[in-house]
Amino acid sequence: MQKLQICNFVYLCVLIILSPVDLNDMNQPEENLEKDTLCSACIWRQNTKQSRLEAIKIQILSKLRLEQPPNISRDAIKQRLPKAPALQELIDQYDIQRDGNSDSSMEDDDYHATTETIITMPTESEFLMQANGKPKCCFFKFNPKIQYNKVVKAQLWIYLKPVQRATTVIVQILRLIKPMKEGSGYVIRSLKLDMRPDAGIWQSIDVKSVLQNWLKQPESNLGIEIKAFDENEHDVAVTNEDGLNPFLEVKVMDKPKRSRRDFGLECDERSTEARCCRYPLTVDFEAIGWDWIIAPKRYKANYCSGDCEFGFKYPHTHVMHKAKPKGSVSPCCTPTKMSPINMLYFNGEEEVIYGKIPGMVVDRCGCS
């Protein structure tokens, strides 16, 4: 048991060292163990599980390059999120994470999160002022991650409010240029839409080339103007209403290295297995108060626990016996294979980011 305690302590220390986040910012869990009724192995597994939960919280902040969890409530996020099909599809698709993508024989092995989709909401800019002092829409401030990754797709989403009768709407997207005055922009996209009565719609517009130009010449990014007029010259574009504001959906390519994986012993909480084994562990972000994580609300992380005495009958045990020097400490039960999770989260800077965080699911445990 003493060797097992040493191994588990070393395992937690390694996770903390790899995740450079101030431990004082993390709430220490209260041990709530039944006394005198559970076997020592069960008690130790419970301690290991709690340690794993704390390590996961540290890892997530570190891999997302966050010093602390963004201070925003779930209600505030719901109010600010665009009510658009593109975003809802991401939430629906990744709301429940399954056990480490067990249908795949490959895994990502990089450390930091891999960004795949960034949802950027418009922000105010001193340039976007009309002659009457009212702000124009829209100015987008871009995440540095976009500048260093290959842009695969960039779409501007706009909401057109309901019309009273069937009509044709002409939509124009103008890129603003200096000097900032009425009519100073030039049309970069134009399309004609047929709208049904009493039904608002979300419309996506390809702006990849415009975005790429902005990334090459940031000083040219003065924002855009959105016009959408029906046959009666009524402007039906919504540019200043929570949940219906325009936003940019940018997809970037940033694939990490990949390697083969396999599986070791798998146990459940009722198991009497004494050897190193993988046990189930579900991380519930709502339960720990991390409302800034939009999806998944929970995922299966798993953890490792068990003994690694040389006497156990693992494959190649006879080789380990020969290699073990006298007086050496037995190996520890630690993760030997891990896989990523997909995450949709709010970073506190008017951005919703969808990315892949490597090394968050324990696929295999072993003695090392």
Coordinates of C-alpha atoms in Angstrom, one line a residue, residues 75-228:
D75 CA -27.6 32.6 -18.3
A76 CA -25.4 35.4 -19.6
I77 CA -23.9 33.1 -22.2
K78 CA -27.3 32.1 -23.5
Q79 CA -28.3 35.8 -23.8
R80 CA -25.2 36.7 -25.8
L81 CA -25.0 33.6 -28.0
P82 CA -26.3 34.0 -31.5
K83 CA -29.5 32.1 -32.0
A84 CA -28.2 30.7 -35.3
P85 CA -28.4 27.2 -36.7
A86 CA -24.6 27.0 -37.3
L87 CA -23.9 27.5 -33.6
Q88 CA -26.7 25.3 -32.4
E89 CA -25.4 22.4 -34.6
L90 CA -22.1 22.6 -32.8
I91 CA -23.8 22.5 -29.4
D92 CA -26.0 19.6 -30.4
Q93 CA -23.2 17.6 -32.0
Y94 CA -20.7 17.9 -29.1
D95 CA -23.1 18.2 -26.1
I96 CA -22.3 14.6 -25.0
Q97 CA -18.8 13.2 -25.4
R98 CA -18.5 9.5 -25.6
D99 CA -15.7 7.4 -24.1
G100 CA -12.5 8.7 -25.8
N101 CA -13.7 8.1 -29.4
S102 CA -13.3 4.3 -28.9
D103 CA -14.1 3.6 -32.5
S104 CA -10.8 5.1 -33.6
S105 CA -7.3 3.5 -33.4
M106 CA -5.6 6.9 -33.6
E107 CA -5.1 9.6 -31.0
D108 CA -3.8 13.2 -30.9
D109 CA -0.7 13.6 -28.8
D110 CA 0.0 17.4 -28.8
Y111 CA -0.4 19.4 -25.6
H112 CA -2.2 22.6 -26.3
A113 CA -5.8 22.8 -27.6
T114 CA -6.3 22.6 -31.4
T115 CA -8.7 25.3 -32.6
E116 CA -11.1 24.3 -35.4
T117 CA -13.9 26.8 -35.3
I118 CA -14.1 30.3 -33.9
I119 CA -17.3 32.2 -33.6
T120 CA -16.6 36.0 -33.4
M121 CA -19.2 38.5 -32.3
P122 CA -18.9 42.2 -33.5
T123 CA -17.4 44.8 -31.2
E124 CA -17.6 48.6 -31.1
S125 CA -15.0 50.6 -33.0
E126 CA -14.3 54.3 -33.1
F127 CA -14.2 54.1 -36.9
L128 CA -17.8 52.8 -37.2
M129 CA -19.7 56.0 -36.6
Q130 CA -22.3 57.5 -38.9
A131 CA -22.8 61.2 -39.5
N132 CA -25.6 61.1 -37.0
G133 CA -23.3 59.6 -34.3
K134 CA -24.9 56.2 -34.4
P135 CA -22.6 53.2 -34.8
K136 CA -22.5 51.2 -38.0
C137 CA -22.3 47.5 -38.0
C138 CA -20.0 45.7 -37.9
F139 CA -16.4 45.5 -36.7
F140 CA -14.7 42.2 -35.9
K141 CA -11.6 41.9 -33.8
F142 CA -9.8 38.6 -34.7
N143 CA -8.3 36.1 -32.4
P144 CA -4.6 35.7 -32.8
K145 CA -5.1 31.9 -33.4
I146 CA -6.7 32.8 -36.8
Q147 CA -3.6 34.6 -38.0
Y148 CA -1.3 31.6 -37.5
N149 CA -3.6 29.0 -39.0
K150 CA -4.8 28.2 -42.5
V151 CA -8.3 29.6 -43.0
V152 CA -10.4 26.9 -44.5
K153 CA -13.8 28.7 -44.4
A154 CA -15.1 32.1 -43.3
Q155 CA -18.8 32.9 -43.3
L156 CA -20.7 36.0 -42.2
W157 CA -24.1 35.1 -40.6
I158 CA -26.8 37.8 -40.7
Y159 CA -30.4 37.6 -39.5
L160 CA -33.2 39.1 -41.6
K161 CA -36.3 40.0 -39.7
P162 CA -39.8 38.8 -40.8
V163 CA -41.6 40.6 -43.6
Q164 CA -45.3 41.2 -43.8
R165 CA -45.7 39.6 -47.2
A166 CA -43.7 37.6 -49.7
T167 CA -40.9 39.8 -51.1
T168 CA -37.5 39.8 -52.7
V169 CA -34.7 41.2 -50.5
I170 CA -31.4 42.6 -51.9
V171 CA -28.5 42.0 -49.4
Q172 CA -25.3 43.9 -49.8
I173 CA -22.1 43.6 -47.7
L174 CA -19.9 46.6 -48.0
R175 CA -16.2 46.8 -46.9
L176 CA -15.6 50.2 -45.2
I177 CA -12.6 52.2 -46.3
K178 CA -11.1 55.6 -45.4
P179 CA -12.2 58.3 -45.3
M180 CA -15.1 57.2 -43.2
K181 CA -18.1 58.9 -44.7
E182 CA -21.5 58.0 -46.2
G183 CA -21.1 55.7 -49.2
S184 CA -17.3 55.2 -48.5
G185 CA -17.5 51.5 -48.6
Y186 CA -17.5 49.2 -51.7
V187 CA -19.7 46.2 -52.2
I188 CA -17.9 42.9 -51.6
R189 CA -20.9 40.6 -51.6
S190 CA -24.4 41.0 -53.1
L191 CA -27.2 38.5 -53.3
K192 CA -31.0 38.3 -53.9
L193 CA -33.2 36.4 -51.6
D194 CA -36.9 35.5 -51.7
M195 CA -38.5 35.7 -48.3
R196 CA -41.8 34.3 -47.1
P197 CA -44.1 36.3 -44.9
D198 CA -43.9 36.2 -41.1
A199 CA -40.6 34.2 -41.1
G200 CA -37.2 35.6 -40.3
I201 CA -34.2 33.7 -41.6
W202 CA -30.4 33.4 -40.9
Q203 CA -28.3 33.8 -44.0
S204 CA -24.7 32.9 -44.4
I205 CA -22.3 34.8 -46.8
D206 CA -18.8 33.7 -47.9
V207 CA -16.2 36.2 -46.7
K208 CA -13.1 34.1 -46.8
S209 CA -11.2 36.3 -49.3
V210 CA -12.1 39.4 -47.3
L211 CA -10.9 37.8 -44.1
Q212 CA -7.6 36.7 -45.7
N213 CA -7.0 40.2 -46.9
W214 CA -7.6 41.6 -43.4
L215 CA -5.2 39.1 -41.9
K216 CA -2.5 40.1 -44.4
Q217 CA -3.2 43.8 -43.9
P218 CA -4.8 44.3 -40.4
E219 CA -4.8 48.1 -40.9
S220 CA -7.3 47.7 -43.7
N221 CA -9.9 46.2 -41.3
L222 CA -12.2 49.1 -40.7
G223 CA -15.3 46.9 -40.5
I224 CA -18.3 46.2 -42.8
E225 CA -21.7 47.6 -43.4
I226 CA -24.8 45.4 -43.9
K227 CA -27.7 46.5 -46.1
A228 CA -30.8 44.4 -46.7

